Amino acid sequence: MENMVNVFLFGKKYEVPSSLTIMGAMEYAGYQLVRGCGCRNGFCGACATIYRIKGERELKACLACQTKVEEGMYVATLPFFPLVKQVYDIEKVPVSEAVMMQLYPEIYSCIGCNACTKACTQGLNVMQYIAYAQRGDFEACAEESFDCVMCGVCSSRCPAGISHPQVGVLARRINGKYLAPKSEHLENRVQEIKDGTFEKLIQALMQKPVSEMKELYNNREIEK
């Protein structure tokens, strides 16, 4: 028989298979997930979760779709965290430190507590990419924040009220728009798509079953 563990979901005790993720355990226990489930593969950041193991003091953060249940785990999912999302026109933002001061001045209130980094569900050095943003080093900030899934856990733990994921998005947009070297072959391919060069091919692909699409994807030729 499969090994079972005792977990507490929203304060109620359940016995679930130890092989399940937190998300799988919720469904095993009878919860119908209509929010906070997203892609189920760790890319969308919708299933931000906090938990504590019985007998331990540390409160941990994770993504429910990636983290397996443990004996004595107390679980609570996080609601959508209200990040500050400024509106701007990427065609007009200045490529200077001033844009961060204008749109996200709270980053200069960072006290260096590193709570954001400790809370990150992706293991990113969040405080470091905020430091890059403070200095106007958008390329470094974009690189350091590249794997952010926008779950908002870092911001929920920040005493300065910084919206770290949105700062990272702005840096990546500025880097992609103005700083990163242009890819000529990519621009040519985009133009070909706009011209309808691949219309028949796309239509043919859309008619294929999912299994064949996966096979084509897994065996595709990857450009080096």
PDB file of C-alpha atoms in Angstrom:
ATOM      1  CA  MET A   1       0.000   0.000   0.000  1.00  0.00           C
ATOM      2  CA  GLU A   2       1.085   3.543  -0.682  1.00  0.00           C
ATOM      3  CA  ASN A   3       2.601   5.433   2.230  1.00  0.00           C
ATOM      4  CA  MET A   4       0.116   7.931   3.704  1.00  0.00           C
ATOM      5  CA  VAL A   5       0.819  11.163   5.574  1.00  0.00           C
ATOM      6  CA  ASN A   6      -1.318  13.471   7.687  1.00  0.00           C
ATOM      7  CA  VAL A   7      -1.675  17.031   6.417  1.00  0.00           C
ATOM      8  CA  PHE A   8      -3.819  19.943   7.509  1.00  0.00           C
ATOM      9  CA  LEU A   9      -5.517  21.823   4.656  1.00  0.00           C
ATOM     10  CA  PHE A  10      -7.076  25.093   5.769  1.00  0.00           C
ATOM     11  CA  GLY A  11      -7.122  23.813   9.349  1.00  0.00           C
ATOM     12  CA  LYS A  12      -8.725  20.427   8.672  1.00  0.00           C
ATOM     13  CA  LYS A  13      -6.815  17.140   8.939  1.00  0.00           C
ATOM     14  CA  TYR A  14      -6.597  14.756   5.975  1.00  0.00           C
ATOM     15  CA  GLU A  15      -4.700  11.538   5.280  1.00  0.00           C
ATOM     16  CA  VAL A  16      -3.239  11.617   1.774  1.00  0.00           C
ATOM     17  CA  PRO A  17      -0.647   9.657  -0.268  1.00  0.00           C
ATOM     18  CA  SER A  18       2.882  10.937   0.345  1.00  0.00           C
ATOM     19  CA  SER A  19       3.595  10.926  -3.407  1.00  0.00           C
ATOM     20  CA  LEU A  20       1.169  13.782  -4.067  1.00  0.00           C
ATOM     21  CA  THR A  21       1.950  17.446  -4.467  1.00  0.00           C
ATOM     22  CA  ILE A  22       0.100  19.878  -2.241  1.00  0.00           C
ATOM     23  CA  MET A  23      -2.216  20.643  -5.155  1.00  0.00           C
ATOM     24  CA  GLY A  24      -2.825  16.957  -5.786  1.00  0.00           C
ATOM     25  CA  ALA A  25      -3.486  16.411  -2.082  1.00  0.00           C
ATOM     26  CA  MET A  26      -6.122  19.145  -2.091  1.00  0.00           C
ATOM     27  CA  GLU A  27      -7.947  17.440  -4.930  1.00  0.00           C
ATOM     28  CA  TYR A  28      -7.506  14.029  -3.297  1.00  0.00           C
ATOM     29  CA  ALA A  29      -9.145  15.481  -0.176  1.00  0.00           C
ATOM     30  CA  GLY A  30     -12.118  16.643  -2.235  1.00  0.00           C
ATOM     31  CA  TYR A  31     -11.351  20.293  -2.904  1.00  0.00           C
ATOM     32  CA  GLN A  32     -12.375  21.555  -6.333  1.00  0.00           C
ATOM     33  CA  LEU A  33      -9.717  23.997  -7.478  1.00  0.00           C
ATOM     34  CA  VAL A  34     -11.203  26.799  -9.548  1.00  0.00           C
ATOM     35  CA  ARG A  35      -8.662  29.444  -8.472  1.00  0.00           C
ATOM     36  CA  GLY A  36      -5.007  29.207  -7.654  1.00  0.00           C
ATOM     37  CA  CYS A  37      -4.341  26.252  -9.958  1.00  0.00           C
ATOM     38  CA  GLY A  38      -3.189  27.826 -13.247  1.00  0.00           C
ATOM     39  CA  CYS A  39      -0.813  25.840 -15.428  1.00  0.00           C
ATOM     40  CA  ARG A  40      -0.047  23.115 -12.836  1.00  0.00           C
ATOM     41  CA  ASN A  41       3.558  23.002 -14.020  1.00  0.00           C
ATOM     42  CA  GLY A  42       5.237  25.725 -11.984  1.00  0.00           C
ATOM     43  CA  PHE A  43       5.303  28.464 -14.605  1.00  0.00           C
ATOM     44  CA  CYS A  44       2.312  30.705 -13.851  1.00  0.00           C
ATOM     45  CA  GLY A  45       2.787  31.405 -10.139  1.00  0.00           C
ATOM     46  CA  ALA A  46      -0.943  31.078  -9.422  1.00  0.00           C
ATOM     47  CA  CYS A  47      -0.634  28.488  -6.645  1.00  0.00           C
ATOM     48  CA  ALA A  48       1.493  30.400  -4.125  1.00  0.00           C
ATOM     49  CA  THR A  49       1.228  28.597  -0.801  1.00  0.00           C
ATOM     50  CA  ILE A  50       2.557  28.928   2.730  1.00  0.00           C
ATOM     51  CA  TYR A  51       3.069  26.011   5.086  1.00  0.00           C
ATOM     52  CA  ARG A  52       4.614  24.997   8.371  1.00  0.00           C
ATOM     53  CA  ILE A  53       5.680  21.526   9.512  1.00  0.00           C
ATOM     54  CA  LYS A  54       4.375  20.473  12.917  1.00  0.00           C
ATOM     55  CA  GLY A  55       7.045  20.999  15.555  1.00  0.00           C
ATOM     56  CA  GLU A  56       8.989  23.524  13.450  1.00  0.00           C
ATOM     57  CA  ARG A  57       8.775  27.304  13.758  1.00  0.00           C
ATOM     58  CA  GLU A  58       9.744  28.328  10.217  1.00  0.00           C
ATOM     59  CA  LEU A  59       6.952  29.446   7.885  1.00  0.00           C
ATOM     60  CA  LYS A  60       7.819  28.359   4.355  1.00  0.00           C
ATOM     61  CA  ALA A  61       6.554  29.469   0.941  1.00  0.00           C
ATOM     62  CA  CYS A  62       6.213  27.347  -2.178  1.00  0.00           C
ATOM     63  CA  LEU A  63       4.172  26.606  -5.277  1.00  0.00           C
ATOM     64  CA  ALA A  64       1.538  23.975  -4.522  1.00  0.00           C
ATOM     65  CA  CYS A  65       1.990  22.245  -7.880  1.00  0.00           C
ATOM     66  CA  GLN A  66       5.707  21.633  -7.315  1.00  0.00           C
ATOM     67  CA  THR A  67       5.923  20.746  -3.638  1.00  0.00           C
ATOM     68  CA  LYS A  68       5.212  17.290  -2.203  1.00  0.00           C
ATOM     69  CA  VAL A  69       3.253  16.873   1.009  1.00  0.00           C
ATOM     70  CA  GLU A  70       5.038  15.991   4.236  1.00  0.00           C
ATOM     71  CA  GLU A  71       3.878  14.468   7.500  1.00  0.00           C
ATOM     72  CA  GLY A  72       2.430  17.121   9.799  1.00  0.00           C
ATOM     73  CA  MET A  73       2.251  19.810   7.097  1.00  0.00           C
ATOM     74  CA  TYR A  74      -0.093  22.716   7.796  1.00  0.00           C
ATOM     75  CA  VAL A  75      -1.081  24.356   4.515  1.00  0.00           C
ATOM     76  CA  ALA A  76      -2.786  27.591   3.496  1.00  0.00           C
ATOM     77  CA  THR A  77      -2.859  28.960  -0.049  1.00  0.00           C
ATOM     78  CA  LEU A  78      -2.290  32.654  -0.652  1.00  0.00           C
ATOM     79  CA  PRO A  79      -4.946  34.749  -2.380  1.00  0.00           C
ATOM     80  CA  PHE A  80      -3.914  36.977  -5.262  1.00  0.00           C
ATOM     81  CA  PHE A  81      -1.418  39.454  -3.821  1.00  0.00           C
ATOM     82  CA  PRO A  82      -2.180  43.079  -4.806  1.00  0.00           C
ATOM     83  CA  LEU A  83       1.071  44.125  -6.469  1.00  0.00           C
ATOM     84  CA  VAL A  84       1.471  47.760  -7.485  1.00  0.00           C
ATOM     85  CA  LYS A  85       1.316  47.728 -11.279  1.00  0.00           C
ATOM     86  CA  GLN A  86       2.151  51.074 -12.830  1.00  0.00           C
ATOM     87  CA  VAL A  87       0.899  51.987 -16.305  1.00  0.00           C
ATOM     88  CA  TYR A  88       3.506  53.142 -18.814  1.00  0.00           C
ATOM     89  CA  ASP A  89       4.244  53.232 -22.535  1.00  0.00           C
ATOM     90  CA  ILE A  90       7.347  51.153 -23.208  1.00  0.00           C
ATOM     91  CA  GLU A  91       7.939  53.223 -26.341  1.00  0.00           C
ATOM     92  CA  LYS A  92       8.381  56.337 -24.187  1.00  0.00           C
ATOM     93  CA  VAL A  93      10.042  55.248 -20.939  1.00  0.00           C
ATOM     94  CA  PRO A  94      13.522  56.718 -20.425  1.00  0.00           C
ATOM     95  CA  VAL A  95      16.352  54.185 -20.405  1.00  0.00           C
ATOM     96  CA  SER A  96      17.825  55.566 -17.204  1.00  0.00           C
ATOM     97  CA  GLU A  97      17.660  55.072 -13.455  1.00  0.00           C
ATOM     98  CA  ALA A  98      15.033  57.845 -13.416  1.00  0.00           C
ATOM     99  CA  VAL A  99      12.334  55.520 -14.727  1.00  0.00           C
ATOM    100  CA  MET A 100      12.522  53.395 -11.570  1.00  0.00           C
ATOM    101  CA  MET A 101      12.377  56.494  -9.380  1.00  0.00           C
ATOM    102  CA  GLN A 102       9.353  57.653 -11.335  1.00  0.00           C
ATOM    103  CA  LEU A 103       7.393  54.387 -11.451  1.00  0.00           C
ATOM    104  CA  TYR A 104       8.588  52.330  -8.488  1.00  0.00           C
ATOM    105  CA  PRO A 105      10.188  54.744  -5.976  1.00  0.00           C
ATOM    106  CA  GLU A 106       9.545  52.291  -3.127  1.00  0.00           C
ATOM    107  CA  ILE A 107      12.555  50.222  -4.230  1.00  0.00           C
ATOM    108  CA  TYR A 108      14.761  52.917  -2.680  1.00  0.00           C
ATOM    109  CA  SER A 109      13.139  52.186   0.685  1.00  0.00           C
ATOM    110  CA  CYS A 110      14.587  48.655   0.710  1.00  0.00           C
ATOM    111  CA  ILE A 111      16.096  47.965   4.143  1.00  0.00           C
ATOM    112  CA  GLY A 112      18.135  44.969   2.986  1.00  0.00           C
ATOM    113  CA  CYS A 113      16.309  42.464   5.187  1.00  0.00           C
ATOM    114  CA  ASN A 114      16.439  39.829   2.410  1.00  0.00           C
ATOM    115  CA  ALA A 115      12.945  38.572   3.305  1.00  0.00           C
ATOM    116  CA  CYS A 116      12.058  38.664  -0.396  1.00  0.00           C
ATOM    117  CA  THR A 117      14.890  36.321  -1.360  1.00  0.00           C
ATOM    118  CA  LYS A 118      14.143  33.921   1.501  1.00  0.00           C
ATOM    119  CA  ALA A 119      10.475  33.771   0.476  1.00  0.00           C
ATOM    120  CA  CYS A 120      10.974  33.340  -3.282  1.00  0.00           C
ATOM    121  CA  THR A 121       9.341  30.142  -4.540  1.00  0.00           C
ATOM    122  CA  GLN A 122      11.857  29.980  -7.413  1.00  0.00           C
ATOM    123  CA  GLY A 123      14.959  30.467  -5.286  1.00  0.00           C
ATOM    124  CA  LEU A 124      15.839  33.768  -6.975  1.00  0.00           C
ATOM    125  CA  ASN A 125      18.098  36.395  -5.442  1.00  0.00           C
ATOM    126  CA  VAL A 126      15.284  38.937  -5.345  1.00  0.00           C
ATOM    127  CA  MET A 127      17.039  41.533  -3.203  1.00  0.00           C
ATOM    128  CA  GLN A 128      19.958  41.500  -5.643  1.00  0.00           C
ATOM    129  CA  TYR A 129      17.824  42.246  -8.695  1.00  0.00           C
ATOM    130  CA  ILE A 130      16.150  45.081  -6.797  1.00  0.00           C
ATOM    131  CA  ALA A 131      19.648  46.448  -6.091  1.00  0.00           C
ATOM    132  CA  TYR A 132      20.391  46.296  -9.810  1.00  0.00           C
ATOM    133  CA  ALA A 133      17.138  48.168 -10.502  1.00  0.00           C
ATOM    134  CA  GLN A 134      18.121  50.856  -7.992  1.00  0.00           C
ATOM    135  CA  ARG A 135      21.355  51.417  -9.926  1.00  0.00           C
ATOM    136  CA  GLY A 136      19.615  51.439 -13.289  1.00  0.00           C
ATOM    137  CA  ASP A 137      21.387  48.257 -14.386  1.00  0.00           C
ATOM    138  CA  PHE A 138      18.419  46.921 -16.345  1.00  0.00           C
ATOM    139  CA  GLU A 139      20.361  44.195 -18.124  1.00  0.00           C
ATOM    140  CA  ALA A 140      21.550  42.639 -14.848  1.00  0.00           C
ATOM    141  CA  CYS A 141      18.116  43.058 -13.267  1.00  0.00           C
ATOM    142  CA  ALA A 142      16.492  41.364 -16.265  1.00  0.00           C
ATOM    143  CA  GLU A 143      18.920  38.431 -16.088  1.00  0.00           C
ATOM    144  CA  GLU A 144      18.567  37.973 -12.317  1.00  0.00           C
ATOM    145  CA  SER A 145      14.754  38.161 -12.411  1.00  0.00           C
ATOM    146  CA  PHE A 146      14.292  36.122 -15.599  1.00  0.00           C
ATOM    147  CA  ASP A 147      12.766  33.052 -13.911  1.00  0.00           C
ATOM    148  CA  CYS A 148      10.235  35.030 -11.849  1.00  0.00           C
ATOM    149  CA  VAL A 149       6.717  33.550 -12.108  1.00  0.00           C
ATOM    150  CA  MET A 150       4.953  36.601 -10.606  1.00  0.00           C
ATOM    151  CA  CYS A 151       3.518  34.709  -7.618  1.00  0.00           C
ATOM    152  CA  GLY A 152       3.935  37.753  -5.363  1.00  0.00           C
ATOM    153  CA  VAL A 153       5.201  35.873  -2.304  1.00  0.00           C
ATOM    154  CA  CYS A 154       8.296  38.102  -2.122  1.00  0.00           C
ATOM    155  CA  SER A 155       6.148  41.232  -2.005  1.00  0.00           C
ATOM    156  CA  SER A 156       3.875  39.767   0.656  1.00  0.00           C
ATOM    157  CA  ARG A 157       6.894  39.559   2.985  1.00  0.00           C
ATOM    158  CA  CYS A 158       8.396  42.969   2.162  1.00  0.00           C
ATOM    159  CA  PRO A 159       8.215  45.636   4.917  1.00  0.00           C
ATOM    160  CA  ALA A 160       8.947  48.368   2.342  1.00  0.00           C
ATOM    161  CA  GLY A 161       5.964  47.465   0.158  1.00  0.00           C
ATOM    162  CA  ILE A 162       8.038  46.787  -2.967  1.00  0.00           C
ATOM    163  CA  SER A 163       6.324  45.083  -5.918  1.00  0.00           C
ATOM    164  CA  HIS A 164       9.393  43.080  -6.882  1.00  0.00           C
ATOM    165  CA  PRO A 165       7.838  41.113  -9.797  1.00  0.00           C
ATOM    166  CA  GLN A 166       6.624  44.290 -11.507  1.00  0.00           C
ATOM    167  CA  VAL A 167      10.047  45.902 -11.127  1.00  0.00           C
ATOM    168  CA  GLY A 168      11.570  42.844 -12.782  1.00  0.00           C
ATOM    169  CA  VAL A 169       9.046  42.966 -15.636  1.00  0.00           C
ATOM    170  CA  LEU A 170       9.886  46.617 -16.332  1.00  0.00           C
ATOM    171  CA  ALA A 171      13.617  45.843 -16.388  1.00  0.00           C
ATOM    172  CA  ARG A 172      13.108  42.918 -18.779  1.00  0.00           C
ATOM    173  CA  ARG A 173      10.941  45.028 -21.080  1.00  0.00           C
ATOM    174  CA  ILE A 174      13.500  47.835 -21.173  1.00  0.00           C
ATOM    175  CA  ASN A 175      16.300  45.342 -21.758  1.00  0.00           C
ATOM    176  CA  GLY A 176      14.406  43.562 -24.533  1.00  0.00           C
ATOM    177  CA  LYS A 177      13.286  46.771 -26.214  1.00  0.00           C
ATOM    178  CA  TYR A 178      16.421  48.898 -26.017  1.00  0.00           C
ATOM    179  CA  LEU A 179      19.493  47.076 -24.707  1.00  0.00           C
ATOM    180  CA  ALA A 180      19.594  43.462 -25.899  1.00  0.00           C
ATOM    181  CA  PRO A 181      21.222  42.954 -29.318  1.00  0.00           C
ATOM    182  CA  LYS A 182      18.718  42.545 -32.128  1.00  0.00           C
ATOM    183  CA  SER A 183      18.195  39.094 -33.558  1.00  0.00           C
ATOM    184  CA  GLU A 184      18.035  39.470 -37.341  1.00  0.00           C
ATOM    185  CA  HIS A 185      16.863  35.901 -38.024  1.00  0.00           C
ATOM    186  CA  LEU A 186      14.051  36.329 -35.468  1.00  0.00           C
ATOM    187  CA  GLU A 187      12.921  39.597 -37.017  1.00  0.00           C
ATOM    188  CA  ASN A 188      12.899  37.937 -40.435  1.00  0.00           C
ATOM    189  CA  ARG A 189      10.816  35.047 -39.113  1.00  0.00           C
ATOM    190  CA  VAL A 190       8.312  37.421 -37.491  1.00  0.00           C
ATOM    191  CA  GLN A 191       7.956  39.257 -40.789  1.00  0.00           C
ATOM    192  CA  GLU A 192       7.402  35.962 -42.614  1.00  0.00           C
ATOM    193  CA  ILE A 193       4.623  35.121 -40.176  1.00  0.00           C
ATOM    194  CA  LYS A 194       3.031  38.531 -40.737  1.00  0.00           C
ATOM    195  CA  ASP A 195       3.249  37.970 -44.489  1.00  0.00           C
ATOM    196  CA  GLY A 196       1.356  34.674 -44.149  1.00  0.00           C
ATOM    197  CA  THR A 197       4.252  32.493 -45.305  1.00  0.00           C
ATOM    198  CA  PHE A 198       3.426  29.782 -42.773  1.00  0.00           C
ATOM    199  CA  GLU A 199      -0.366  30.038 -42.822  1.00  0.00           C
ATOM    200  CA  LYS A 200      -0.921  26.640 -44.452  1.00  0.00           C
ATOM    201  CA  LEU A 201       1.620  24.980 -42.176  1.00  0.00           C
ATOM    202  CA  ILE A 202       0.013  26.485 -39.068  1.00  0.00           C
ATOM    203  CA  GLN A 203      -3.432  25.361 -40.169  1.00  0.00           C
ATOM    204  CA  ALA A 204      -2.125  21.847 -40.796  1.00  0.00           C
ATOM    205  CA  LEU A 205      -0.507  21.737 -37.351  1.00  0.00           C
ATOM    206  CA  MET A 206      -3.722  22.857 -35.686  1.00  0.00           C
ATOM    207  CA  GLN A 207      -5.510  19.840 -37.128  1.00  0.00           C
ATOM    208  CA  LYS A 208      -3.066  17.338 -35.619  1.00  0.00           C
ATOM    209  CA  PRO A 209      -3.884  15.438 -32.404  1.00  0.00           C
ATOM    210  CA  VAL A 210      -2.166  16.543 -29.218  1.00  0.00           C
ATOM    211  CA  SER A 211      -0.054  13.371 -29.057  1.00  0.00           C
ATOM    212  CA  GLU A 212       1.445  14.056 -32.479  1.00  0.00           C
ATOM    213  CA  MET A 213       2.023  17.706 -31.574  1.00  0.00           C
ATOM    214  CA  LYS A 214       3.967  16.627 -28.492  1.00  0.00           C
ATOM    215  CA  GLU A 215       6.049  14.234 -30.581  1.00  0.00           C
ATOM    216  CA  LEU A 216       6.887  16.967 -33.075  1.00  0.00           C
ATOM    217  CA  TYR A 217       7.793  19.350 -30.268  1.00  0.00           C
ATOM    218  CA  ASN A 218       9.992  16.881 -28.408  1.00  0.00           C
ATOM    219  CA  ASN A 219      11.899  15.975 -31.584  1.00  0.00           C
ATOM    220  CA  ARG A 220      12.178  19.470 -33.040  1.00  0.00           C
ATOM    221  CA  GLU A 221      15.468  20.794 -34.361  1.00  0.00           C
ATOM    222  CA  ILE A 222      16.866  23.270 -31.831  1.00  0.00           C
ATOM    223  CA  GLU A 223      18.949  26.120 -33.199  1.00  0.00           C
ATOM    224  CA  LYS A 224      22.339  26.532 -31.529  1.00  0.00           C
TER     225      LYS A 224
END
